């Protein structure tokens, strides 16, 4: 048999080698090569889908807070529910990653993401129209002048009495509207999104790393992550568009609104973008149903040209039948091996320090992404929609560029793990030093009469509630807990036109102007017809410093993103190949449970402490915050981020020292690690093929026979 096969192959070999050496590799390699590339494209789109819906939900946090009249800490709990969903399945998915059909698990996860997104938008169709807090003035079609002060007495008293009556009437439905527990639907939808997203990163990245060349792996992963960042960019742009639309768009006459998108009571069409996000997640699931359990190692398809076409077909058919059964493992055996595997992984000091670094980075990044739009709104006097738009157009594209360049640098200069650690450490410390300059972007506190300044304009730290009433408005019987701000000619904001002592008004809707305001006093003028317009006063100094803050933020984002991909690749190069998938899962798990979950909660709770004026729900009770102490907000928000990143700098230095000691060129451990990862260069082709190519043993046997 052997003597017959060899002459036959020798007869066929010359034509293949001389005449068909070009077409033959193309015929055999192209399907496998294209499958890996197609998988890279499908995985990039799934990264896009999860980033698209995730960033949209982040951008809508302020709208959800105002629509459901909840505090920032509750918004943090809703945001953290996504991380809870991840925790439910992350360990199991990552540990059993190499033992399950990874593409199909990713497909199922995308479907769950889609269902969770559609569940989150249900409250919009279950709740009534949004009625924002405003002063109860009656208007008619005539030009009759209405008073917010003297004529407010008969209007305000029945309103207060009506509120007390509705509290007592259990069947009125007011308590149900006030409690507004429908935000739980958003929480549950976020929970399902977290469950669905869990398998995408650990299974997808490990799948690529298993079947790609070592020198291409970092570039592929960096490209996937950077292309996936297009999702957050478009998600923020969609959030900016929806935030600029009224929540009940198409149902309410927009001309009747007295507020604009810059008002703290404005609620955008938060539900509209969720429809698009759910559809995108569904489309992302479709390609993964058609991928095989495993692919040939990239570059090893060339071995097929040494075989006859018939023997290759037989061996491939044999492997297709048996290879799925090889990694099968009983659940009881997997559970028994879990703790020893975890102990082995955490016993790696490089991975342990990297894990601690990841946790601190998660805390700072999640806190920043959750409340960055609120910070821009309160600190620099920009609307939420504009803040979201700027993040999507400027900040995220720069981050994408940095991540792509980081992966390209690794490929171009062939950085080893020591070079990656040095590059990541240097970039992060440079970004941290620039991060300290954020504190120079100071902005004055909004001047609100009775809250931050006296009615005479004297700035003070705080005021008790009874200081809201002054001699100029003591006869107006103003409601203390209302917030319908007006801006006086003197540049001071008043909680309502009643607190400004306004006796008359002209116009309707957004164009209403109040006149004869007794509390509005312009310096240098003793008397006159002082007026006030709807809305808060603009802070010009804050608007001027915003471009500098945005430039600084973009520079820091670029530097951080440059070192992001090299730092991420340290994890793959510091653990053994059989622990890669498990390491990715543990990294994501710990980052979410100790970073993604608590960060929005304690960030939101501390930000709530800087609130000066809380809104009031329609049937009583505290709503969302209307005015913050911007200086305290800045110190809390930026101080938390700076403190967390200071810890990251310390851990980066420790990580770099450990890697230098363990992986220095003369270390035997480094040589062993390289020989394990790339054994083909030393001639140990058997180990390489067994780990990376299911049919390696059969192909090797044929090669020996042919020789």
Tab-separated table of C-alpha atoms in Angstrom, residues 74-386:
chain	number	residue	atom	x	y	z
A	74	UNK	CA	-30.918	54.979	41.965
A	75	UNK	CA	-29.688	55.665	38.438
A	76	UNK	CA	-26.423	54.082	39.561
A	77	UNK	CA	-28.322	50.979	40.706
A	78	UNK	CA	-30.049	50.742	37.315
A	79	UNK	CA	-26.697	51.092	35.597
A	80	UNK	CA	-25.160	48.513	37.934
A	81	UNK	CA	-27.858	45.964	37.098
A	82	UNK	CA	-26.043	45.439	33.810
A	83	UNK	CA	-22.987	44.309	35.741
A	84	UNK	CA	-25.110	42.025	37.914
A	85	UNK	CA	-26.331	40.291	34.768
A	86	UNK	CA	-22.735	39.783	33.692
A	87	UNK	CA	-21.835	38.281	37.047
A	88	UNK	CA	-24.570	35.663	36.792
A	89	UNK	CA	-22.964	33.898	33.839
A	90	UNK	CA	-19.484	35.349	33.324
A	91	UNK	CA	-17.520	32.768	35.327
A	92	UNK	CA	-19.413	29.809	33.886
A	93	UNK	CA	-19.137	31.078	30.324
A	94	UNK	CA	-15.436	31.879	30.537
A	95	UNK	CA	-14.494	28.657	32.362
A	96	UNK	CA	-16.411	26.395	29.978
A	97	UNK	CA	-15.459	28.572	27.000
A	98	UNK	CA	-13.177	26.055	25.298
A	99	UNK	CA	-15.629	23.205	25.968
A	100	UNK	CA	-18.718	24.702	24.310
A	101	UNK	CA	-19.625	25.849	20.802
A	102	UNK	CA	-18.399	29.415	21.238
A	103	UNK	CA	-19.990	31.034	18.140
A	104	UNK	CA	-23.456	29.686	18.997
A	105	UNK	CA	-23.172	30.825	22.620
A	106	UNK	CA	-22.304	34.325	21.351
A	107	UNK	CA	-25.355	34.203	19.041
A	108	UNK	CA	-27.648	33.316	21.953
A	109	UNK	CA	-26.144	36.148	23.998
A	110	UNK	CA	-26.926	38.709	21.289
A	111	UNK	CA	-30.556	37.543	21.221
A	112	UNK	CA	-30.824	38.009	24.990
A	113	UNK	CA	-29.352	41.496	24.612
A	114	UNK	CA	-32.032	42.328	22.064
A	115	UNK	CA	-34.850	41.105	24.306
A	116	UNK	CA	-33.511	43.062	27.289
A	117	UNK	CA	-33.332	46.262	25.227
A	118	UNK	CA	-36.961	45.936	24.126
A	119	UNK	CA	-37.993	45.264	27.726
A	120	UNK	CA	-36.377	48.526	28.881
A	121	UNK	CA	-38.584	50.703	26.665
A	122	UNK	CA	-41.895	49.225	27.872
A	123	UNK	CA	-42.466	51.810	30.675
A	124	UNK	CA	-42.928	54.539	28.102
A	125	UNK	CA	-46.047	52.822	26.786
A	126	UNK	CA	-47.318	51.983	30.286
A	127	UNK	CA	-46.902	55.460	31.791
A	128	UNK	CA	-48.952	58.518	31.014
A	129	UNK	CA	-47.698	61.760	29.545
A	130	UNK	CA	-44.847	63.511	31.298
A	131	UNK	CA	-46.011	66.528	33.307
A	132	UNK	CA	-43.059	68.632	34.382
A	133	UNK	CA	-43.000	70.786	37.489
A	134	UNK	CA	-44.211	74.343	36.858
A	135	UNK	CA	-45.981	77.232	38.522
A	136	UNK	CA	-49.789	76.795	38.337
A	137	UNK	CA	-50.778	79.849	36.292
A	138	UNK	CA	-53.938	79.884	34.202
A	139	UNK	CA	-53.756	81.274	30.693
A	140	UNK	CA	-56.392	82.215	28.155
A	141	UNK	CA	-56.339	83.222	24.537
A	142	UNK	CA	-56.458	86.919	25.356
A	143	UNK	CA	-53.512	89.166	26.170
A	144	UNK	CA	-54.612	89.609	29.779
A	145	UNK	CA	-51.590	90.085	32.073
A	146	UNK	CA	-51.195	87.367	34.723
A	147	UNK	CA	-49.475	87.868	38.050
A	148	UNK	CA	-47.180	85.356	39.717
A	149	UNK	CA	-47.355	87.180	43.019
A	150	UNK	CA	-50.488	89.004	44.097
A	151	UNK	CA	-52.847	86.875	42.018
A	152	UNK	CA	-50.973	83.703	42.903
A	153	UNK	CA	-52.656	83.463	46.308
A	154	UNK	CA	-56.015	82.155	45.111
A	155	UNK	CA	-54.270	79.947	42.591
A	156	UNK	CA	-51.732	78.377	44.920
A	157	UNK	CA	-53.970	77.591	47.858
A	158	UNK	CA	-56.364	75.320	45.984
A	159	UNK	CA	-53.366	73.623	44.442
A	160	UNK	CA	-51.911	72.821	47.860
A	161	UNK	CA	-55.289	71.661	49.106
A	162	UNK	CA	-55.731	69.486	46.035
A	163	UNK	CA	-52.387	67.791	46.663
A	164	UNK	CA	-53.352	66.995	50.226
A	165	UNK	CA	-56.693	65.615	49.072
A	166	UNK	CA	-55.138	63.387	46.438
A	167	UNK	CA	-52.780	61.948	49.021
A	168	UNK	CA	-55.752	60.897	51.097
A	169	UNK	CA	-57.711	59.443	48.191
A	170	UNK	CA	-56.292	55.989	47.631
A	171	UNK	CA	-58.408	55.383	44.558
A	172	UNK	CA	-57.248	58.527	42.811
A	173	UNK	CA	-54.153	56.814	41.432
A	174	UNK	CA	-51.905	59.637	42.573
A	175	UNK	CA	-49.803	57.464	44.869
A	176	UNK	CA	-49.237	55.006	42.050
A	177	UNK	CA	-48.064	57.793	39.778
A	178	UNK	CA	-45.856	59.266	42.495
A	179	UNK	CA	-44.065	56.023	43.331
A	180	UNK	CA	-43.388	55.284	39.636
A	181	UNK	CA	-41.834	51.888	40.143
A	182	UNK	CA	-41.913	51.245	36.418
A	183	UNK	CA	-38.196	52.025	36.304
A	184	UNK	CA	-37.788	48.405	37.428
A	185	UNK	CA	-38.514	47.434	33.810
A	186	UNK	CA	-35.427	49.419	32.793
A	187	UNK	CA	-33.437	47.699	35.531
A	188	UNK	CA	-34.553	44.222	34.421
A	189	UNK	CA	-33.830	45.049	30.784
A	190	UNK	CA	-30.339	46.171	31.739
A	191	UNK	CA	-29.925	42.941	33.692
A	192	UNK	CA	-30.757	40.869	30.612
A	193	UNK	CA	-28.428	42.970	28.491
A	194	UNK	CA	-25.641	42.140	30.916
A	195	UNK	CA	-26.399	38.423	30.697
A	196	UNK	CA	-26.423	38.521	26.911
A	197	UNK	CA	-23.205	40.492	26.596
A	198	UNK	CA	-21.213	38.222	28.944
A	199	UNK	CA	-20.043	35.621	26.389
A	200	UNK	CA	-19.134	38.027	23.587
A	201	UNK	CA	-15.761	39.247	24.818
A	202	UNK	CA	-14.222	36.163	26.537
A	203	UNK	CA	-15.409	33.627	23.955
A	204	UNK	CA	-14.931	35.827	20.918
A	205	UNK	CA	-11.466	37.087	21.835
A	206	UNK	CA	-10.220	33.640	22.876
A	207	UNK	CA	-11.628	32.160	19.631
A	208	UNK	CA	-9.624	34.675	17.616
A	209	UNK	CA	-6.481	34.201	19.688
A	210	UNK	CA	-6.695	30.405	19.336
A	211	UNK	CA	-6.850	30.352	15.539
A	212	UNK	CA	-4.808	33.432	14.585
A	213	UNK	CA	-1.051	33.707	14.305
A	214	UNK	CA	0.659	34.996	17.416
A	215	UNK	CA	2.079	38.013	15.593
A	216	UNK	CA	-1.385	38.856	14.192
A	217	UNK	CA	-3.411	38.190	17.334
A	218	UNK	CA	-2.736	41.550	19.013
A	219	UNK	CA	-3.488	43.423	15.792
A	220	UNK	CA	-6.736	41.520	15.234
A	221	UNK	CA	-7.918	42.047	18.814
A	222	UNK	CA	-6.954	45.718	18.718
A	223	UNK	CA	-8.817	46.138	15.426
A	224	UNK	CA	-11.912	44.409	16.801
A	225	UNK	CA	-11.940	46.547	19.918
A	226	UNK	CA	-11.330	49.758	18.003
A	227	UNK	CA	-13.964	48.962	15.364
A	228	UNK	CA	-16.311	48.044	18.196
A	229	UNK	CA	-15.851	51.582	19.505
A	230	UNK	CA	-17.782	52.843	16.486
A	231	UNK	CA	-20.847	51.512	18.325
A	232	UNK	CA	-20.454	53.832	21.328
A	233	UNK	CA	-19.816	56.735	18.951
A	234	UNK	CA	-23.067	56.189	17.068
A	235	UNK	CA	-24.823	55.360	20.332
A	236	UNK	CA	-23.926	58.745	21.777
A	237	UNK	CA	-24.914	60.489	18.554
A	238	UNK	CA	-28.285	58.742	18.644
A	239	UNK	CA	-28.586	59.707	22.308
A	240	UNK	CA	-27.885	63.339	21.427
A	241	UNK	CA	-30.610	63.289	18.786
A	242	UNK	CA	-33.185	61.643	21.071
A	243	UNK	CA	-32.315	63.875	24.034
A	244	UNK	CA	-33.196	66.891	21.914
A	245	UNK	CA	-36.672	65.503	21.172
A	246	UNK	CA	-39.509	65.837	23.682
A	247	UNK	CA	-40.340	62.570	25.437
A	248	UNK	CA	-43.931	62.630	24.168
A	249	UNK	CA	-42.988	63.721	20.659
A	250	UNK	CA	-45.877	63.445	18.241
A	251	UNK	CA	-48.439	63.486	21.053
A	252	UNK	CA	-47.922	66.869	22.755
A	253	UNK	CA	-48.061	70.294	21.126
A	254	UNK	CA	-44.451	71.478	21.428
A	255	UNK	CA	-45.531	75.125	21.251
A	256	UNK	CA	-47.217	74.745	24.628
A	257	UNK	CA	-43.931	73.820	26.358
A	258	UNK	CA	-42.327	76.473	28.552
A	259	UNK	CA	-38.933	74.730	28.862
A	260	UNK	CA	-36.077	73.915	26.478
A	261	UNK	CA	-33.412	71.145	26.384
A	262	UNK	CA	-31.152	73.171	28.710
A	263	UNK	CA	-33.745	73.058	31.498
A	264	UNK	CA	-33.216	70.582	34.347
A	265	UNK	CA	-36.818	69.371	33.896
A	266	UNK	CA	-36.474	68.552	30.198
A	267	UNK	CA	-36.910	64.857	29.316
A	268	UNK	CA	-35.892	63.653	25.875
A	269	UNK	CA	-37.302	60.740	23.864
A	270	UNK	CA	-35.193	58.186	25.763
A	271	UNK	CA	-37.312	55.265	24.562
A	272	UNK	CA	-36.959	55.933	20.842
A	273	UNK	CA	-33.332	54.895	20.482
A	274	UNK	CA	-33.920	51.633	22.355
A	275	UNK	CA	-36.009	50.399	19.429
A	276	UNK	CA	-33.010	50.797	17.121
A	277	UNK	CA	-30.591	49.281	19.659
A	278	UNK	CA	-32.751	46.172	20.044
A	279	UNK	CA	-32.914	45.644	16.283
A	280	UNK	CA	-29.120	45.986	15.916
A	281	UNK	CA	-28.503	43.413	18.665
A	282	UNK	CA	-30.840	40.987	16.920
A	283	UNK	CA	-28.985	41.373	13.606
A	284	UNK	CA	-25.649	40.813	15.380
A	285	UNK	CA	-26.741	37.327	16.462
A	286	UNK	CA	-27.449	35.984	12.972
A	287	UNK	CA	-23.928	35.280	11.555
A	288	UNK	CA	-22.685	33.288	14.563
A	289	UNK	CA	-25.168	30.449	14.018
A	290	UNK	CA	-23.238	29.438	10.873
A	291	UNK	CA	-19.676	29.234	12.215
A	292	UNK	CA	-18.043	25.862	13.028
A	293	UNK	CA	-16.874	24.695	16.412
A	294	UNK	CA	-13.217	25.362	15.508
A	295	UNK	CA	-11.057	26.680	12.686
A	296	UNK	CA	-7.592	25.697	11.428
A	297	UNK	CA	-4.722	27.684	12.875
A	298	UNK	CA	-3.974	30.630	10.623
A	299	UNK	CA	-1.001	29.796	8.380
A	300	UNK	CA	-1.088	26.036	8.965
A	301	UNK	CA	-3.326	25.482	5.941
A	302	UNK	CA	-0.107	25.398	3.894
A	303	UNK	CA	0.531	21.925	5.244
A	304	UNK	CA	-2.398	20.717	3.194
A	305	UNK	CA	-0.521	21.117	-0.086
A	306	UNK	CA	1.773	18.241	0.918
A	307	UNK	CA	-1.163	15.865	0.975
A	308	UNK	CA	-3.170	14.363	-1.799
A	309	UNK	CA	-6.615	15.808	-2.233
A	310	UNK	CA	-8.286	12.537	-1.342
A	311	UNK	CA	-6.390	11.896	1.889
A	312	UNK	CA	-6.997	15.471	3.050
A	313	UNK	CA	-10.713	15.009	2.474
A	314	UNK	CA	-10.726	11.751	4.435
A	315	UNK	CA	-8.809	13.221	7.355
A	316	UNK	CA	-10.951	16.372	7.446
A	317	UNK	CA	-14.127	14.325	7.413
A	318	UNK	CA	-12.737	12.187	10.210
A	319	UNK	CA	-11.891	15.261	12.265
A	320	UNK	CA	-15.285	16.843	11.678
A	321	UNK	CA	-16.873	13.791	13.195
A	322	UNK	CA	-14.565	13.330	16.159
A	323	UNK	CA	-13.161	16.774	17.029
A	324	UNK	CA	-16.325	18.152	18.664
A	325	UNK	CA	-16.286	15.212	21.054
A	326	UNK	CA	-12.661	15.676	22.120
A	327	UNK	CA	-13.149	18.742	24.352
A	328	UNK	CA	-16.395	17.430	25.848
A	329	UNK	CA	-16.197	17.344	29.622
A	330	UNK	CA	-18.719	16.281	32.224
A	331	UNK	CA	-20.099	19.080	34.363
A	332	UNK	CA	-19.025	17.349	37.592
A	333	UNK	CA	-15.454	17.102	36.336
A	334	UNK	CA	-15.503	20.749	35.304
A	335	UNK	CA	-16.657	21.800	38.778
A	336	UNK	CA	-13.919	19.733	40.435
A	337	UNK	CA	-11.272	21.355	38.231
A	338	UNK	CA	-12.586	24.878	38.798
A	339	UNK	CA	-10.929	25.669	42.134
A	340	UNK	CA	-7.514	24.230	41.194
A	341	UNK	CA	-7.629	26.160	37.919
A	342	UNK	CA	-8.610	29.362	39.735
A	343	UNK	CA	-5.821	28.831	42.260
A	344	UNK	CA	-3.317	28.336	39.461
A	345	UNK	CA	-4.477	31.503	37.728
A	346	UNK	CA	-4.486	33.709	40.835
A	347	UNK	CA	-1.128	32.241	41.856
A	348	UNK	CA	0.379	34.115	38.934
A	349	UNK	CA	1.621	37.407	40.499
A	350	UNK	CA	1.661	39.237	37.163
A	351	UNK	CA	-1.971	38.368	36.487
A	352	UNK	CA	-2.955	39.200	40.086
A	353	UNK	CA	-1.509	42.726	39.870
A	354	UNK	CA	-3.039	43.141	36.402
A	355	UNK	CA	-6.399	42.131	37.851
A	356	UNK	CA	-6.150	44.743	40.630
A	357	UNK	CA	-5.223	47.336	38.027
A	358	UNK	CA	-8.255	46.399	35.934
A	359	UNK	CA	-10.580	46.827	38.921
A	360	UNK	CA	-9.415	50.380	39.607
A	361	UNK	CA	-9.595	51.261	35.919
A	362	UNK	CA	-13.149	49.923	35.738
A	363	UNK	CA	-14.148	52.111	38.681
A	364	UNK	CA	-12.777	55.290	37.132
A	365	UNK	CA	-14.033	54.608	33.596
A	366	UNK	CA	-17.548	53.502	34.578
A	367	UNK	CA	-17.973	56.472	36.914
A	368	UNK	CA	-16.729	58.839	34.211
A	369	UNK	CA	-18.954	57.454	31.448
A	370	UNK	CA	-22.062	57.382	33.649
A	371	UNK	CA	-21.908	60.974	34.913
A	372	UNK	CA	-19.756	62.821	32.360
A	373	UNK	CA	-22.768	64.339	30.587
A	374	UNK	CA	-24.259	65.475	33.898
A	375	UNK	CA	-20.906	66.992	34.865
A	376	UNK	CA	-20.678	68.917	31.584
A	377	UNK	CA	-24.249	70.121	31.956
A	378	UNK	CA	-23.861	71.383	35.518
A	379	UNK	CA	-20.284	72.612	35.265
A	380	UNK	CA	-20.177	74.283	31.857
A	381	UNK	CA	-23.786	75.261	31.281
A	382	UNK	CA	-24.296	73.093	28.177
A	383	UNK	CA	-27.380	71.051	27.369
A	384	UNK	CA	-27.332	67.287	27.854
A	385	UNK	CA	-27.906	66.711	24.141
A	386	UNK	CA	-24.888	68.839	23.224
